[in-house]
PDB file of C-alpha atoms in Angstrom:
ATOM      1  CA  UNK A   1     178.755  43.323 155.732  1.00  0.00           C
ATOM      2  CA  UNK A   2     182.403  42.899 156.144  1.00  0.00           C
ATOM      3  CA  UNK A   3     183.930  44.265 159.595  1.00  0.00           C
ATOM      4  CA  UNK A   4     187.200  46.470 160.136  1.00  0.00           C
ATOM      5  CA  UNK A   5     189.090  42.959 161.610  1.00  0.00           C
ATOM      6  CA  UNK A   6     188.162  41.697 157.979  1.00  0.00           C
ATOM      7  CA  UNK A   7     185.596  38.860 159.131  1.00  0.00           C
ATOM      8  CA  UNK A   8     182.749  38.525 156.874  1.00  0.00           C
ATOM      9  CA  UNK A   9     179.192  38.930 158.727  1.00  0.00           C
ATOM     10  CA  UNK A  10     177.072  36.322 156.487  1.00  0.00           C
ATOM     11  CA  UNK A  11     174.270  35.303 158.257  1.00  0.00           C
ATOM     12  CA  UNK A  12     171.295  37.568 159.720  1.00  0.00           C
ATOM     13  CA  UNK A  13     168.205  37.816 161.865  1.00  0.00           C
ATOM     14  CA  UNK A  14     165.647  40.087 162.672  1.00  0.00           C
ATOM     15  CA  UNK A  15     165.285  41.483 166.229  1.00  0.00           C
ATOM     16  CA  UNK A  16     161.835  43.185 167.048  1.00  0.00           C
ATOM     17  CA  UNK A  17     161.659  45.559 170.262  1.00  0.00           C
ATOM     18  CA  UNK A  18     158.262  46.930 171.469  1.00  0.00           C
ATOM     19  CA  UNK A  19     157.924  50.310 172.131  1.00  0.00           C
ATOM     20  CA  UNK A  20     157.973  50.079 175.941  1.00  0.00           C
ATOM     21  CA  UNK A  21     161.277  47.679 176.171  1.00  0.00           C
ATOM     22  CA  UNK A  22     162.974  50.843 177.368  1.00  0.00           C
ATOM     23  CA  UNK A  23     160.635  51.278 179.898  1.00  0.00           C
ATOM     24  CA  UNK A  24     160.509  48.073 181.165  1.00  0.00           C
ATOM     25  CA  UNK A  25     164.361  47.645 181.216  1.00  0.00           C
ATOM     26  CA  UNK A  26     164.389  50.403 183.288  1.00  0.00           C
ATOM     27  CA  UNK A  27     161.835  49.015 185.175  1.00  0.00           C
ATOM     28  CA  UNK A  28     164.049  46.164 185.774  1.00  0.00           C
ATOM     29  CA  UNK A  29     167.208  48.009 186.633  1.00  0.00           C
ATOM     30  CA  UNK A  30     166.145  49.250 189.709  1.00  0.00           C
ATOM     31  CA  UNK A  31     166.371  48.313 192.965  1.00  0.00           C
ATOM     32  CA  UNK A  32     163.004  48.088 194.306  1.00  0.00           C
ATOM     33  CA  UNK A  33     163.738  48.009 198.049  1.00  0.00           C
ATOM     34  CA  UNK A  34     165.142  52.067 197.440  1.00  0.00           C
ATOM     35  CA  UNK A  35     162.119  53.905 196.919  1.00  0.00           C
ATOM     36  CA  UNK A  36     162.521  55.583 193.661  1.00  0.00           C
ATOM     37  CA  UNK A  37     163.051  59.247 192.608  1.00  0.00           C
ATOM     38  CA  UNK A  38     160.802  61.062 191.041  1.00  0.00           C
ATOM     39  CA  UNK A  39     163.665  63.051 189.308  1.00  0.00           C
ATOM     40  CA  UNK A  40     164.705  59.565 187.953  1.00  0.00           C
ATOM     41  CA  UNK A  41     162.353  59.052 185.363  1.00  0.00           C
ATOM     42  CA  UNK A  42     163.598  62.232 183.574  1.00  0.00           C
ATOM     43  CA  UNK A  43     165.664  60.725 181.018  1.00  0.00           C
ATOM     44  CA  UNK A  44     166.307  60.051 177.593  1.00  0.00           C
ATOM     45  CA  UNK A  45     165.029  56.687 177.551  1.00  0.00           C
ATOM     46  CA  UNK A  46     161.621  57.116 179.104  1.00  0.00           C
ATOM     47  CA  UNK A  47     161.171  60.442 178.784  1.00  0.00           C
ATOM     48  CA  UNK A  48     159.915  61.833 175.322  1.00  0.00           C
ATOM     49  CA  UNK A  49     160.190  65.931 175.994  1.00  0.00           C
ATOM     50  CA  UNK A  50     163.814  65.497 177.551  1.00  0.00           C
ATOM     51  CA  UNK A  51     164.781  63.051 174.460  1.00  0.00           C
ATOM     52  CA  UNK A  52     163.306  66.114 171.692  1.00  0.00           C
ATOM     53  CA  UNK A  53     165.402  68.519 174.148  1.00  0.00           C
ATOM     54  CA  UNK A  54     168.501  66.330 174.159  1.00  0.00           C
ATOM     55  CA  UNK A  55     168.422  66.514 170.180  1.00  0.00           C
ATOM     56  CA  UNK A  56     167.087  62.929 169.584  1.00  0.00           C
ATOM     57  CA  UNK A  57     163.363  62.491 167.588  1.00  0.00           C
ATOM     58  CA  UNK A  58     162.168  60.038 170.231  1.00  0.00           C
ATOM     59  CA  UNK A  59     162.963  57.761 173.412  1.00  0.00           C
ATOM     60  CA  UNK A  60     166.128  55.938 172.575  1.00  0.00           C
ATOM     61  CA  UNK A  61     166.934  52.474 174.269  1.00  0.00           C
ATOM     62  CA  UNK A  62     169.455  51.858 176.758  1.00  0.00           C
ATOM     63  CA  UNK A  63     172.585  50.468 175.123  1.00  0.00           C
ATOM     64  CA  UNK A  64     172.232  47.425 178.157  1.00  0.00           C
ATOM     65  CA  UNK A  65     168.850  46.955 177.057  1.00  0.00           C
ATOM     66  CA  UNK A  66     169.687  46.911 173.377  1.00  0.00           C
ATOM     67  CA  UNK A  67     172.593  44.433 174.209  1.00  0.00           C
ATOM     68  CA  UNK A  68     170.768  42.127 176.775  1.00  0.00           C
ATOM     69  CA  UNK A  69     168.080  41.494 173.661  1.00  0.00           C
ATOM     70  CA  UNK A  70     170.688  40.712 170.808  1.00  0.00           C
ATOM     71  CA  UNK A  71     172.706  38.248 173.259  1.00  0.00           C
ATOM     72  CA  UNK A  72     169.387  36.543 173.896  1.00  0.00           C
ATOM     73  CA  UNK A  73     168.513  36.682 170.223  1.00  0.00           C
ATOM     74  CA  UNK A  74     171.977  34.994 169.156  1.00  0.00           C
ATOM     75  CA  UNK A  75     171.958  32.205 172.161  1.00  0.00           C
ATOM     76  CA  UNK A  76     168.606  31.569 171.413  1.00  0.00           C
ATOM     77  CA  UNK A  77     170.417  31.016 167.564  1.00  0.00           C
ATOM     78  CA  UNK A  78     172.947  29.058 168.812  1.00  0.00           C
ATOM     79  CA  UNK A  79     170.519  26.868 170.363  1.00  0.00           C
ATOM     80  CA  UNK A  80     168.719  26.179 166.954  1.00  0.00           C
ATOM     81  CA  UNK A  81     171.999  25.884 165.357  1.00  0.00           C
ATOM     82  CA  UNK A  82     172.722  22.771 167.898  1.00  0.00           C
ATOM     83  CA  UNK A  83     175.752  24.051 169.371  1.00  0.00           C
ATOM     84  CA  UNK A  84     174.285  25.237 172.474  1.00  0.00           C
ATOM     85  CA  UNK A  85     174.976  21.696 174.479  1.00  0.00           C
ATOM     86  CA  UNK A  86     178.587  22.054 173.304  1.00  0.00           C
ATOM     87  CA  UNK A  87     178.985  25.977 174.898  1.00  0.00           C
ATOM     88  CA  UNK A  88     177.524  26.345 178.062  1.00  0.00           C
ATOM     89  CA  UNK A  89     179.100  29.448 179.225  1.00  0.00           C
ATOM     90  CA  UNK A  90     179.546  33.480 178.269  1.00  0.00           C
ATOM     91  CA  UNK A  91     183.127  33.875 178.903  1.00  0.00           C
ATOM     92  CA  UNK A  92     183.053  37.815 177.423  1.00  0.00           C
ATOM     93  CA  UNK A  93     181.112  40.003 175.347  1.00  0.00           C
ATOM     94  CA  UNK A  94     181.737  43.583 173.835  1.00  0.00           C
ATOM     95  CA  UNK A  95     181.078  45.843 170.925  1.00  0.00           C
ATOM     96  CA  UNK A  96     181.007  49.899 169.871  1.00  0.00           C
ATOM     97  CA  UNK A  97     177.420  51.232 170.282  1.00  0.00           C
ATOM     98  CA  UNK A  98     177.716  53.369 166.936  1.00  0.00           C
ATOM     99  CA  UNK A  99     174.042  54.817 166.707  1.00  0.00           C
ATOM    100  CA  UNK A 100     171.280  55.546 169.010  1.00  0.00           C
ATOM    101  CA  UNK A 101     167.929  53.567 168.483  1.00  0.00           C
ATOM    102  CA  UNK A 102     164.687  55.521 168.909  1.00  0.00           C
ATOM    103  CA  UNK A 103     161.808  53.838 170.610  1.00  0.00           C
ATOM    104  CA  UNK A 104     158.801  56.104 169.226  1.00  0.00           C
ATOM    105  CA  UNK A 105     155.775  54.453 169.628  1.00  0.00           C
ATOM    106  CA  UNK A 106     155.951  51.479 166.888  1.00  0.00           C
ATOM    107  CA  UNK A 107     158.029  48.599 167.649  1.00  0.00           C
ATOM    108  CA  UNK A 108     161.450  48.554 165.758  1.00  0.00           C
ATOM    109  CA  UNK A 109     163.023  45.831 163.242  1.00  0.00           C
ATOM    110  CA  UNK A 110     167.031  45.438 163.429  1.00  0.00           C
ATOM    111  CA  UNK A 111     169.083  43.218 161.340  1.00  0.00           C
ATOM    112  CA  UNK A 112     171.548  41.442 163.718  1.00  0.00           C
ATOM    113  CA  UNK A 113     174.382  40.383 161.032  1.00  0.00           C
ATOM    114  CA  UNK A 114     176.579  37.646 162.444  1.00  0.00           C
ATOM    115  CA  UNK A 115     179.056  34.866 162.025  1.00  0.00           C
ATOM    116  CA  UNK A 116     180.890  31.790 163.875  1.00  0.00           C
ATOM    117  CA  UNK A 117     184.160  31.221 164.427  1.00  0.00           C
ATOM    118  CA  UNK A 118     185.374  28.372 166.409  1.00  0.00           C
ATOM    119  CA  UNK A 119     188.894  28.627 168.611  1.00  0.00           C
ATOM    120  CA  UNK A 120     190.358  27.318 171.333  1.00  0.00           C
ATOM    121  CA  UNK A 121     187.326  25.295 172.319  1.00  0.00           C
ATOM    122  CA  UNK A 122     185.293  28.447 172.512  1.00  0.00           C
ATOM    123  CA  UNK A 123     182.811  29.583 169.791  1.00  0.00           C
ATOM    124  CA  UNK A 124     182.844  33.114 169.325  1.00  0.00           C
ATOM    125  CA  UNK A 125     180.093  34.893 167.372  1.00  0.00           C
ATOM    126  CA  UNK A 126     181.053  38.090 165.914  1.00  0.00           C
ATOM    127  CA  UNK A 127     178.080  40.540 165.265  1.00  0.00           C
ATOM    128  CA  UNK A 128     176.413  43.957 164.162  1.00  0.00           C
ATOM    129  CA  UNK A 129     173.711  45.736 164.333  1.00  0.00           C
ATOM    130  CA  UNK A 130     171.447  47.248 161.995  1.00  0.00           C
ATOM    131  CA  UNK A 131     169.195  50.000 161.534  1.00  0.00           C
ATOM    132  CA  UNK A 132     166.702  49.755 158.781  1.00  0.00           C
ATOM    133  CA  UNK A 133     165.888  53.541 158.898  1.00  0.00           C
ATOM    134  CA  UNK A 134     169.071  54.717 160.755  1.00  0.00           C
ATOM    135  CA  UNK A 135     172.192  52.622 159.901  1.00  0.00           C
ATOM    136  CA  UNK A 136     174.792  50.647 162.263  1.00  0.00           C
ATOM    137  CA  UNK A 137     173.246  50.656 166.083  1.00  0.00           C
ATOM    138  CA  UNK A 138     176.259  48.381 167.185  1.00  0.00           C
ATOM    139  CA  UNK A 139     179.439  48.036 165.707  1.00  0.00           C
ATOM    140  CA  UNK A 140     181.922  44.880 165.945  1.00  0.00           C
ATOM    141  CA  UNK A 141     180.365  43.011 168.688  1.00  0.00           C
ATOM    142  CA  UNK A 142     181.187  39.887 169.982  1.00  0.00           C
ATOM    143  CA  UNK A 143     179.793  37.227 172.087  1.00  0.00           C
ATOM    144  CA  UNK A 144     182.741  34.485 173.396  1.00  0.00           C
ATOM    145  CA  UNK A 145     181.104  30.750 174.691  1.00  0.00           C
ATOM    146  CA  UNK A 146     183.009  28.330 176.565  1.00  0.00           C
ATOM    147  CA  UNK A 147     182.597  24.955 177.799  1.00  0.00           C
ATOM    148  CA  UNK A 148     182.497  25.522 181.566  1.00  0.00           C
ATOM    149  CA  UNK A 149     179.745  24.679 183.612  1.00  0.00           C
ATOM    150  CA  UNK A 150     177.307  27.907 183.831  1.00  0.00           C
ATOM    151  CA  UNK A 151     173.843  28.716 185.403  1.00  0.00           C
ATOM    152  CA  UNK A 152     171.897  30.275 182.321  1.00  0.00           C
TER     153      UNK A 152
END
């Protein structure tokens, strides 16, 4: 696909997410020396009868937890592609969550679309992501690697 800035997406990769990554993201998210809620597992990512009230056919993912897998999923790229040695560090990231993604009970296939550009000494990777029932999930996302010294 070819992005509103102009820049031409021309590679891609599948992402798979099990059903219960929404669960266990949110599993993750807390902080387990607060005893939790009851109240706070009503919500539209773990809770199927609020997400059919809400309007939405199933769960849908967090966008953090959506996000969190496609960064891994394109540094884990980067590392194939043999540039990871050279960029050691995430200097920024963004995009435009465009589309929910529902998390019924079968796990569910994206197309992450994306492209390098080198500049400045930093690689930036430029990606979307893709539906294959629902259209665009994420929409001009970017991932920005440096050459500092990082802890990942």
């Amino acid at each position: 696909p070819l992005r509103e800035d102009g820049t031409k997406l021309v590679e891609s990769v599948e992402l798979l997410l099990p059903p219960n990554a929404a669960h266990i993201w949110d599993a993750c998210i807390r902080d387990t020396r607060v005893p939790k809620a009851k109240s706070s597992d009503i919500n539209v990512h773990t809770n199927l009868d609020l997400a059919e009230k809400a309007g939405f056919k199933a769960r849908t993912f967090t966008g953090l937890c959506l996000l969190a897998n496609v960064i891994t999923l394109l540094l884990c790229k980067v590392d194939t592609d043999g540039l990871r040695e050279n960029f050691t560090f995430i200097e920024r990231y963004g995009c435009r969550f465009s589309k929910p993604v529902m998390a019924l009970f079968d796990s569910i296939l994206l197309d992450v679309f994306y492209s390098y550009k080198f500049e400045n000494s930093n690689l930036t990777i430029f990606f979307d992501v893709v539906q294959k029932t629902d259209g665009t999930a994420i929409k001009d996302g970017y991932l920005v690697l440096g050459t500092k010294k990082s802890h990942l």
